[in-house]
Coordinates of C-alpha atoms in Angstrom, one line a residue:
Chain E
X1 CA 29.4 -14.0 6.7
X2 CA 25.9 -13.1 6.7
X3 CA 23.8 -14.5 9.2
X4 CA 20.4 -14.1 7.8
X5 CA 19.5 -13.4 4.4
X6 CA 16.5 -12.0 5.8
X7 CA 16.5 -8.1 6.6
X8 CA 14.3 -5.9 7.3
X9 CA 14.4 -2.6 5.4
X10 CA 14.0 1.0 6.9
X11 CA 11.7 3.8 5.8
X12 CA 14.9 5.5 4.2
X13 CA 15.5 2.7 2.6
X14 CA 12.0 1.6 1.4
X15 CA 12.3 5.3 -0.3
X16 CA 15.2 5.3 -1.9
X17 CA 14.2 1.6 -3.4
X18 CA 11.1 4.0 -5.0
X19 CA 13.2 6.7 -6.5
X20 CA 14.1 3.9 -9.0
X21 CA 10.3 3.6 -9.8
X22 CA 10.1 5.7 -13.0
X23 CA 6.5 7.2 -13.7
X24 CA 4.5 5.3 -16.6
X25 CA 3.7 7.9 -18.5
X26 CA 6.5 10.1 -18.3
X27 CA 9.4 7.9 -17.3
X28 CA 12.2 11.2 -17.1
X29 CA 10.6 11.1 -13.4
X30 CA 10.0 8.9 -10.7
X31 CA 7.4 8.1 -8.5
X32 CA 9.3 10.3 -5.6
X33 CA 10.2 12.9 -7.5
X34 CA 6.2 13.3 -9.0
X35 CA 5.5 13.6 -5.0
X36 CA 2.9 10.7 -5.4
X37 CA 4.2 8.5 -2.4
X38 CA 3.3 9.4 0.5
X39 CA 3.5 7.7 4.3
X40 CA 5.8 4.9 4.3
X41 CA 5.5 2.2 6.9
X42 CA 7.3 -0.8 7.6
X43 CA 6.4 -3.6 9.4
X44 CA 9.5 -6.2 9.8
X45 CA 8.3 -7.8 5.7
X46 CA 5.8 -6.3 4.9
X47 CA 5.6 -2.7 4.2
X48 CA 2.7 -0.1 3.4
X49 CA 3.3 2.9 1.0
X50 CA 0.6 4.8 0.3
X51 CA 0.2 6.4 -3.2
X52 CA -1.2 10.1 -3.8
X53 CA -2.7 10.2 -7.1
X54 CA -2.2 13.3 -9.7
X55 CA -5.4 13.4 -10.7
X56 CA -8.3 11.1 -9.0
X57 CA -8.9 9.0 -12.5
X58 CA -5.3 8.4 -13.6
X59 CA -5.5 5.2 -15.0
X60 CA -1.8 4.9 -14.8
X61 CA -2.8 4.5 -10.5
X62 CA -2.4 0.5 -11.1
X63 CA 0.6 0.4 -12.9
X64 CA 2.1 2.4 -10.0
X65 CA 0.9 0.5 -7.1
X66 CA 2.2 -3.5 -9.3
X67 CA 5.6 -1.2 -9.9
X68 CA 6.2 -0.1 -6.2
X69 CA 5.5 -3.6 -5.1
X70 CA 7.7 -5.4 -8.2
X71 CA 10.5 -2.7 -7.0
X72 CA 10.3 -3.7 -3.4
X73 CA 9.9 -7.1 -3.6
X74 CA 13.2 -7.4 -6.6
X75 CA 15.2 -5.4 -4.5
X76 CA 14.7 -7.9 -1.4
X77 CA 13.5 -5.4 1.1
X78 CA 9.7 -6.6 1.6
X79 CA 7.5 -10.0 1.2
X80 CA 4.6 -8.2 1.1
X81 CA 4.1 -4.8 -0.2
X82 CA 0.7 -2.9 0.6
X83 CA 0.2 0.1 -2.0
X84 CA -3.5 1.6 -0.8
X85 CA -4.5 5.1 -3.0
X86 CA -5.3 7.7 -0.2
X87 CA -5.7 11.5 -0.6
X88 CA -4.7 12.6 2.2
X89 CA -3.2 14.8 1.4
X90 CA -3.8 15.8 -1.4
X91 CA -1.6 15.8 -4.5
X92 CA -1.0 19.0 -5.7
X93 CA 1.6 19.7 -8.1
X94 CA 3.6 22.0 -5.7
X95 CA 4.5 18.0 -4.6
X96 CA 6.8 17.7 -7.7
X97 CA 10.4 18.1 -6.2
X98 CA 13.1 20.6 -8.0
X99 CA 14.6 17.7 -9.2
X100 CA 11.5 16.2 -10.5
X101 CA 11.1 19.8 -12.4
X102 CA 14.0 19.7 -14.0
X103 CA 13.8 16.2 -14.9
X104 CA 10.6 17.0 -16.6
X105 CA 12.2 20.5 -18.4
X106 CA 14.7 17.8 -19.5
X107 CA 12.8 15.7 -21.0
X108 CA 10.4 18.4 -23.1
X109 CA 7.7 18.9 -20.2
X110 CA 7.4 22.8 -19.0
X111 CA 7.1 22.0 -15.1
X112 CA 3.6 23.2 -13.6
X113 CA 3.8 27.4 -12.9
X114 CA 5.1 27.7 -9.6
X115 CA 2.7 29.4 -6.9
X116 CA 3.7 33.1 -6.2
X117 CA 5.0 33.3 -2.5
X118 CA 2.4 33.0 0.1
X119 CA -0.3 32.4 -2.3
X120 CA -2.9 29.8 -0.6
X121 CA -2.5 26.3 -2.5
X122 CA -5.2 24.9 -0.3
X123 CA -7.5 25.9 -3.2
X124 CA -7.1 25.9 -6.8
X125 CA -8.5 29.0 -7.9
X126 CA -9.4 30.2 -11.6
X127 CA -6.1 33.0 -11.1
X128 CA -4.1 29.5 -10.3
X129 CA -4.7 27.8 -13.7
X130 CA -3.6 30.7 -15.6
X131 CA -1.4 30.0 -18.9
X132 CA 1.8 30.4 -17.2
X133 CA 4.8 28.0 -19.2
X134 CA 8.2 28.4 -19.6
X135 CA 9.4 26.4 -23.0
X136 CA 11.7 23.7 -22.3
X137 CA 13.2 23.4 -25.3
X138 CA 14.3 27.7 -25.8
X139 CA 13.5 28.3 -21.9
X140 CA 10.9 31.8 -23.7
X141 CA 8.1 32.5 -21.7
X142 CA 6.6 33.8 -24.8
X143 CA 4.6 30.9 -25.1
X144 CA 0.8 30.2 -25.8
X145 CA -1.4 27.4 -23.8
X146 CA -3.4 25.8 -26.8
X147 CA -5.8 23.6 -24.6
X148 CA -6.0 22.9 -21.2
X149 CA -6.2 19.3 -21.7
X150 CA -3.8 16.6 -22.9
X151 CA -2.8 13.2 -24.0
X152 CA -3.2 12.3 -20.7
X153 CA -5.4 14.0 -17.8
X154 CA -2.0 15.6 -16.5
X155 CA -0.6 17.1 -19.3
X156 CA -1.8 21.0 -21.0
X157 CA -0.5 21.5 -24.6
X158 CA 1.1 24.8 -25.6
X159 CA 2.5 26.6 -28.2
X160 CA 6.2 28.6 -28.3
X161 CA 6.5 31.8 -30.0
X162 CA 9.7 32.0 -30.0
X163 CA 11.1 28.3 -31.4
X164 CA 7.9 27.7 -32.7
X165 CA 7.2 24.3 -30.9
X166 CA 4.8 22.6 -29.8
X167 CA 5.0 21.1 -26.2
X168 CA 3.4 19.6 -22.9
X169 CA 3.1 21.4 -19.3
X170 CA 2.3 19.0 -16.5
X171 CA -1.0 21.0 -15.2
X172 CA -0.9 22.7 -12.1
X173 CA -3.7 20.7 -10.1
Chain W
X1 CA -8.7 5.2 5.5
X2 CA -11.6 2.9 6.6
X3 CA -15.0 3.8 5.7
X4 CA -16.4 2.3 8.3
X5 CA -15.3 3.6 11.3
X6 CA -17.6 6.7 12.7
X7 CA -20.5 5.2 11.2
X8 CA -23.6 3.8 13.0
X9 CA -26.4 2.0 10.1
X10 CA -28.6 4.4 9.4
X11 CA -26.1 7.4 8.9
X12 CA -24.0 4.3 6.4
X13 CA -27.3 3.9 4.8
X14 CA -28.0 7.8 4.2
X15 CA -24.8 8.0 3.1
X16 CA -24.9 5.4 1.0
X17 CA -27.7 7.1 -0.8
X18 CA -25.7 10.1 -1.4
X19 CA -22.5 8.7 -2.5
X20 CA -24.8 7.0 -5.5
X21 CA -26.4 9.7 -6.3
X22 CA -23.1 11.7 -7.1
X23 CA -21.4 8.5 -8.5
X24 CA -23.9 8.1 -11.0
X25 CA -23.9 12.0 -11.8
X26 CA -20.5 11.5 -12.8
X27 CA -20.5 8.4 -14.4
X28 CA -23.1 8.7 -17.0
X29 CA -22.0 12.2 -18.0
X30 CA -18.4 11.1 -18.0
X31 CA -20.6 8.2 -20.8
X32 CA -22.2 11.0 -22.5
X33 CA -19.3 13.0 -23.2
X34 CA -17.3 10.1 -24.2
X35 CA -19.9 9.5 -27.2
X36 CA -17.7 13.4 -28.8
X37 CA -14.8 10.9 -28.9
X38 CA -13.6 11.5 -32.3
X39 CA -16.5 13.8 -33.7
X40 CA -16.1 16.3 -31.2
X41 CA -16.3 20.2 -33.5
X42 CA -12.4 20.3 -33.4
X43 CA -9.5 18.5 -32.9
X44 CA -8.4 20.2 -29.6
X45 CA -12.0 19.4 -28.4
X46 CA -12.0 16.3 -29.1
X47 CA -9.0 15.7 -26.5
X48 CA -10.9 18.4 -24.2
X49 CA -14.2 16.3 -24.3
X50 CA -12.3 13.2 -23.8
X51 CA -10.2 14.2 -20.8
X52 CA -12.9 15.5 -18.9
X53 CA -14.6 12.6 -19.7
X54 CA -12.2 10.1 -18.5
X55 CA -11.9 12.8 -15.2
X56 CA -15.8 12.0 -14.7
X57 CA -15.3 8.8 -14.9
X58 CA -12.5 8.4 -12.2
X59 CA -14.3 10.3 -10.2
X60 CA -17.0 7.7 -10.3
X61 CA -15.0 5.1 -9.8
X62 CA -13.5 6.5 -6.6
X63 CA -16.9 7.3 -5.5
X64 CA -18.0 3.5 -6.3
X65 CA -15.3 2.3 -4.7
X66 CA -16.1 3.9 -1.1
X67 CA -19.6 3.1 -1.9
X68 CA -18.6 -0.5 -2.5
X69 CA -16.8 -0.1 0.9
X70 CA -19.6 1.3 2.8
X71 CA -22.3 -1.4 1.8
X72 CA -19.8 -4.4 1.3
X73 CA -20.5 -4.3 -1.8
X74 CA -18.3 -4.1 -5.6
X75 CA -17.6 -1.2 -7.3
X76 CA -17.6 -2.8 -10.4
X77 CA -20.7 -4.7 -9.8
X78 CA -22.6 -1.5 -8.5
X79 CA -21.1 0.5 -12.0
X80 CA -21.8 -2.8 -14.4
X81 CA -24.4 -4.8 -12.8
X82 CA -27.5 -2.9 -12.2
X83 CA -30.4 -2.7 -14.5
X84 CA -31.3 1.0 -15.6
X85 CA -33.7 1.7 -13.2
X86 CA -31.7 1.2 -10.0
X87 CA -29.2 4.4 -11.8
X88 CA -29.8 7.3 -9.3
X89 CA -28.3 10.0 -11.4
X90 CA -30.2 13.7 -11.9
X91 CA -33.1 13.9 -15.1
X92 CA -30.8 16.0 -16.6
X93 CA -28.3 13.5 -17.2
X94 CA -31.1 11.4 -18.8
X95 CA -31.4 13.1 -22.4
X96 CA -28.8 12.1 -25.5
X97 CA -26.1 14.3 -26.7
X98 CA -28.1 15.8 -29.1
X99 CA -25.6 19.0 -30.9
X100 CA -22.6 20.3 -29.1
X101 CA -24.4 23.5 -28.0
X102 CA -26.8 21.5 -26.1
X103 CA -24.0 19.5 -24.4
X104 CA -22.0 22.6 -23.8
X105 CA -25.0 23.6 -21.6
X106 CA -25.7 20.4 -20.3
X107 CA -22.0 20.3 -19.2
X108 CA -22.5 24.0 -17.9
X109 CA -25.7 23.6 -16.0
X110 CA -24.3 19.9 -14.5
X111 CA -20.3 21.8 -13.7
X112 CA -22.4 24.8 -12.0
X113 CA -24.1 22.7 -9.5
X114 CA -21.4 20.5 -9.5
X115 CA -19.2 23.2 -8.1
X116 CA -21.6 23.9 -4.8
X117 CA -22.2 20.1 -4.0
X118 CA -18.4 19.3 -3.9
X119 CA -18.0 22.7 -2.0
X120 CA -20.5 21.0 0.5
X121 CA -19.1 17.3 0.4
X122 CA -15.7 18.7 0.7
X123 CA -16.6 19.5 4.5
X124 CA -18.8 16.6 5.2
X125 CA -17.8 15.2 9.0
X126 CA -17.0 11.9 6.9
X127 CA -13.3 12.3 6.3
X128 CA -13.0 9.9 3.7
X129 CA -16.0 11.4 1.9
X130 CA -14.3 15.1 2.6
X131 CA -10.6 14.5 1.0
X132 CA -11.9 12.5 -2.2
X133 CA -14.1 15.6 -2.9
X134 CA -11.6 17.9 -2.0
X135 CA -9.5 16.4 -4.6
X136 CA -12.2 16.1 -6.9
X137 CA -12.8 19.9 -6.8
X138 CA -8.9 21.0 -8.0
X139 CA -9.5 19.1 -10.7
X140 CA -13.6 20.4 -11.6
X141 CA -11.7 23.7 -11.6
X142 CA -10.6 23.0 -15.3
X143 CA -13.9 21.3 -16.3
X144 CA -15.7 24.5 -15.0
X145 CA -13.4 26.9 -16.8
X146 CA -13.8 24.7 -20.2
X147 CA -17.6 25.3 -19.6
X148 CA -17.3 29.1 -18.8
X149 CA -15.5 29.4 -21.9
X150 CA -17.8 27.8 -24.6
X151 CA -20.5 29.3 -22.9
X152 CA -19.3 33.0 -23.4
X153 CA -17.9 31.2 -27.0
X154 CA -21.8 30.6 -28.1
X155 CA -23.3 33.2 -26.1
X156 CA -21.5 36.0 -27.2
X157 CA -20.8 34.9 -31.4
X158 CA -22.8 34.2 -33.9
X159 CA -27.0 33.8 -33.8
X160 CA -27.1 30.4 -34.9
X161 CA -25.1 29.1 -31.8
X162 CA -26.4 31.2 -29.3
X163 CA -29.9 30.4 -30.5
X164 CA -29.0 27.1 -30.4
X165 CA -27.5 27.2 -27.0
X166 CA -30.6 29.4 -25.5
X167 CA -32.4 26.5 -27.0
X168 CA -31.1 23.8 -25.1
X169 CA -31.0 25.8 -21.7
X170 CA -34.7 25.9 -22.0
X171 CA -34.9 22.2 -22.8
X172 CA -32.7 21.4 -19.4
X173 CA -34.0 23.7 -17.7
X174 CA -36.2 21.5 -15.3
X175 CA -34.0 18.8 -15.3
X176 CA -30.8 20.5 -14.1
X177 CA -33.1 21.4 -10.5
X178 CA -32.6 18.0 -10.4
X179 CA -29.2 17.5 -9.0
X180 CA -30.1 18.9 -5.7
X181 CA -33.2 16.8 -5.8
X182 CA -34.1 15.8 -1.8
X183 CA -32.9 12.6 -0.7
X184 CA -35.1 9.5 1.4
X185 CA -32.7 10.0 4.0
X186 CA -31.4 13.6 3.9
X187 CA -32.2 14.3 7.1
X188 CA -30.0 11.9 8.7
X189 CA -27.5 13.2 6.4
X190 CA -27.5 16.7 7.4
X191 CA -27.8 15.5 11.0
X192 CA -24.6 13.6 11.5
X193 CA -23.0 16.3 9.1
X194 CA -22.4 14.5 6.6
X195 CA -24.2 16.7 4.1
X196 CA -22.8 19.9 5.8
X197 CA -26.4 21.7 3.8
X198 CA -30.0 20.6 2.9
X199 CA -30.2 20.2 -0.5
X200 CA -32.9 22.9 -0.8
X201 CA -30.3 25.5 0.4
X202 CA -27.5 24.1 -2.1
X203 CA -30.4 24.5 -4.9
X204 CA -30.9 27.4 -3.8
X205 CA -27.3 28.8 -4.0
X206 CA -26.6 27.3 -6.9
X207 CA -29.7 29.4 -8.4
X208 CA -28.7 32.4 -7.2
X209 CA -25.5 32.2 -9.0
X210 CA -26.6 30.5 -12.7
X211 CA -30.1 32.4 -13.0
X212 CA -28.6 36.0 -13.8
X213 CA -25.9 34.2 -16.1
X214 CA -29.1 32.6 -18.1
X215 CA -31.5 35.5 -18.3
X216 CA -30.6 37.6 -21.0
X217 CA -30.1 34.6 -23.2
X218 CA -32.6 32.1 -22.8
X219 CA -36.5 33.7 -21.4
X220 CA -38.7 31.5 -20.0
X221 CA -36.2 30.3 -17.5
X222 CA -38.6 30.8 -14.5
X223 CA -37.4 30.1 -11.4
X224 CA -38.1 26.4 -11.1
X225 CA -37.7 23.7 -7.7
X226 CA -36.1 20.2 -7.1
X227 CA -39.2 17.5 -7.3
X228 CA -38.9 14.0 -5.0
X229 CA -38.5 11.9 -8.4
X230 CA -35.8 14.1 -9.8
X231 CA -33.5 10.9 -9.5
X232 CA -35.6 8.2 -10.6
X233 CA -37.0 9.3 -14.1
X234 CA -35.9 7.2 -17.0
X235 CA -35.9 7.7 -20.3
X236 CA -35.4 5.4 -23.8
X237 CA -31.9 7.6 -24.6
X238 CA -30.6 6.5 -21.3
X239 CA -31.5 3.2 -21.8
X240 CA -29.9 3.2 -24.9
X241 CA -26.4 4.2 -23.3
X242 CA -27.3 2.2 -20.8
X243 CA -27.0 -1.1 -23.3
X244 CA -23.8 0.6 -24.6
X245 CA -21.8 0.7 -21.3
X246 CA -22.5 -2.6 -19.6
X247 CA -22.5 -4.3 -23.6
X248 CA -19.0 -5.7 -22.5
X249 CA -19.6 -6.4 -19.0
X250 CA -22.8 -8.3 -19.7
X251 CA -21.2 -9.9 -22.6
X252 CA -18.8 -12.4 -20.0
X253 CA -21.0 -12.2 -16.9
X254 CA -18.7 -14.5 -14.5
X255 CA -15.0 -12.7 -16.2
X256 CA -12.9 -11.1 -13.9
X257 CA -11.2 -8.0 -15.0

């Protein structure tokens, strides 16, 4: 018998509780996967996660922060959830995890062009935004970046040569 | 992340200052170049001008917010609520559209200096100040690049766009010195660190860089200074967008959002 329906969740928990938080705008990946939570901290009900945003002005930073909460709160593990944007550090899309890369490949998003080894990530450089995509559809990397800018402030749009379609890359930021 | 911390009232104050002066910068070009929304020369530039748009206008936002945080203030109020003449942002951020060439330098001129005033704010001794514009400058990286590449586009093609663009550098000229106009209370700025360089020697980078790019298209482009009032001009076209961005604010003053 359970003594008190009252528990107090761990960090481990708290983050696996957020790998069910599917990004808004591309739902193939969640919010652990995309790298956008960062520290987790848990005070007996009420826990803090902070959220590292893709880009500055994603307006999809709301939906995230009512989602974590929603997720917490559903799953019993917090009374009150505290979801403050911070940048420190930064996002950067070397944040996405493997899996998160192949979630997106999966679900027709070329993943952002890896950094060569060693390379300094610090800064994003002119060499770092390069037209670098693999197709996810053929896997060719004869493929063509068409604009630098998406349907939403993430997302590059590109071109394959090879099975001639269209498709997004999540931009390396 | 609290705002507050490290700082005595006159270095909040100075700071205050600065973080509206770069707030409104980005907000009422990330306006401007909204008004290419769906007339933009192309369909790919039509998301382009959009994106970097709605970039600007994050930006702003974020900036608003730590303002708002700073002076116990609200973001939205300090955005929505303020009548044109309290805006703070550069001249050259005062004129209309007018044809693309003229916003693609506009755009160029304002990502330039841009570039050199988040390199600066991205080691100020504020640290809140110092990761939101380190941030902000991974993602300028693509606005610069989309300016870099319309300006050799126009530059280098046919006469009619490069005399059009050579056109509109000489119209901006004087205005753009006005991003690195001096502050009231840049000294305490640069004393606590938290502008890491006068603006004087930002302007002057910053002219060092563009000046040889403009030269062989545009003469007349003398080298030209900051002056005190470089963020308080007004003119009737921003007055206009002005009306248009706080048309839906000021139509339900007491709503919240």
């Amino acid at each position: 018998m359970v003594t008190s329906v009252r528990r107090t969740a761990g960090e481990a928990g708290v983050r696996a509780a957020l790998a069910r938080v599917a990004d808004p705008e591309i739902p193939a990946i969640s919010v652990v996967d995309l790298g956008v939570i960062g520290a987790v901290e848990v005070d007996g009900r009420r826990v803090r996660v902070e959220l590292l945003p893709t880009f500055v002005g994603c307006p999809a930073i709301g939906v995230m922060q009512q989602r974590i909460g929603e997720q917490l709160r559903s799953e019993g593990l917090a009374d009150e959830v505290e979801v403050p944007v911070v940048f420190d550090p930064p996002w950067t899309s070397e944040r996405i995890s493997p899996a998160g890369r192949e979630q997106l490949r999966r679900s027709g998003f070329a993943p952002p062009a890896a950094s060569s080894p060693g390379a300094d990530v610090g800064q994003l450089d002119e060499l770092a935004v390069l037209p670098v995509a693999e197709c996810p559809y053929c896997g060719s990397r004869a493929t063509t970046m068409e604009i630098p800018f998406g349907p939403t402030l993430c997302r590059a749009i590109y071109h394959c040569t090879s099975c001639r379609q269209p498709f997004e890359q999540f931009k390396r930021v | 992340m609290t705002a507050e911390v490290t700082l005595d009232a006159p270095a909040r104050a100075a700071e205050a200052e600065l973080l509206m002066s770069v707030a409104d910068d980005e907000f009422v070009i990330g306006f401007w170049d909204s008004e290419w929304t769906g007339i933009a020369p192309m369909l790919e530039e039509d998301v382009a001008t959009s994106s970097i748009a709605q970039d600007e206008l994050g930006h702003a936002k974020a900036l608003y917010e730590l303002l708002a945080e700073l002076t116990d203030d609200d973001a939205d109020r300090i955005a929505f609520g303020r009548d044109a003449d309290a805006f703070r942002h550069a001249a050259l951020l005062n004129h209309a559209r007018v044809d693309w060439a003229f916003s693609v330098a506009r755009r160029w001129l304002y990502e330039t200096a841009d570039a050199v005033r988040l390199a600066a704010l991205s080691s100020s001794s504020h640290e809140p100040l110092a990761l939101l514009a380190g941030k902000m400058r991974r993602e300028e990286t693509y606005h610069r690049l989309h300016a870099d590449t319309w300006f050799r586009r126009l530059s280098d093609g046919a006469p009619e766009g490069r005399e059009r663009l050579a056109t509109a550098f000489e119209c901006l000229w004087a205005d753009a010195q006005e991003i690195f106009a001096p502050l009231e209370r840049e000294e305490t700025l640069v004393g606590a660190k938290i502008l890491s360089q006068p603006m004087r020697e930002l302007h002057a980078t910053w002219s060092s860089q563009v000046r040889p790019m403009l030269e062989p298209l545009a003469e007349g482009l003398t080298p030209a200074e900051p002056s005190p009032d470089g963020r308080r001009r007004r003119t009737d076209d921003f007055r206009w967008l002005h009306g248009e961005f706080t048309m839906v604010a000021r139509s339900e003053e007491d709503a919240t959002w």
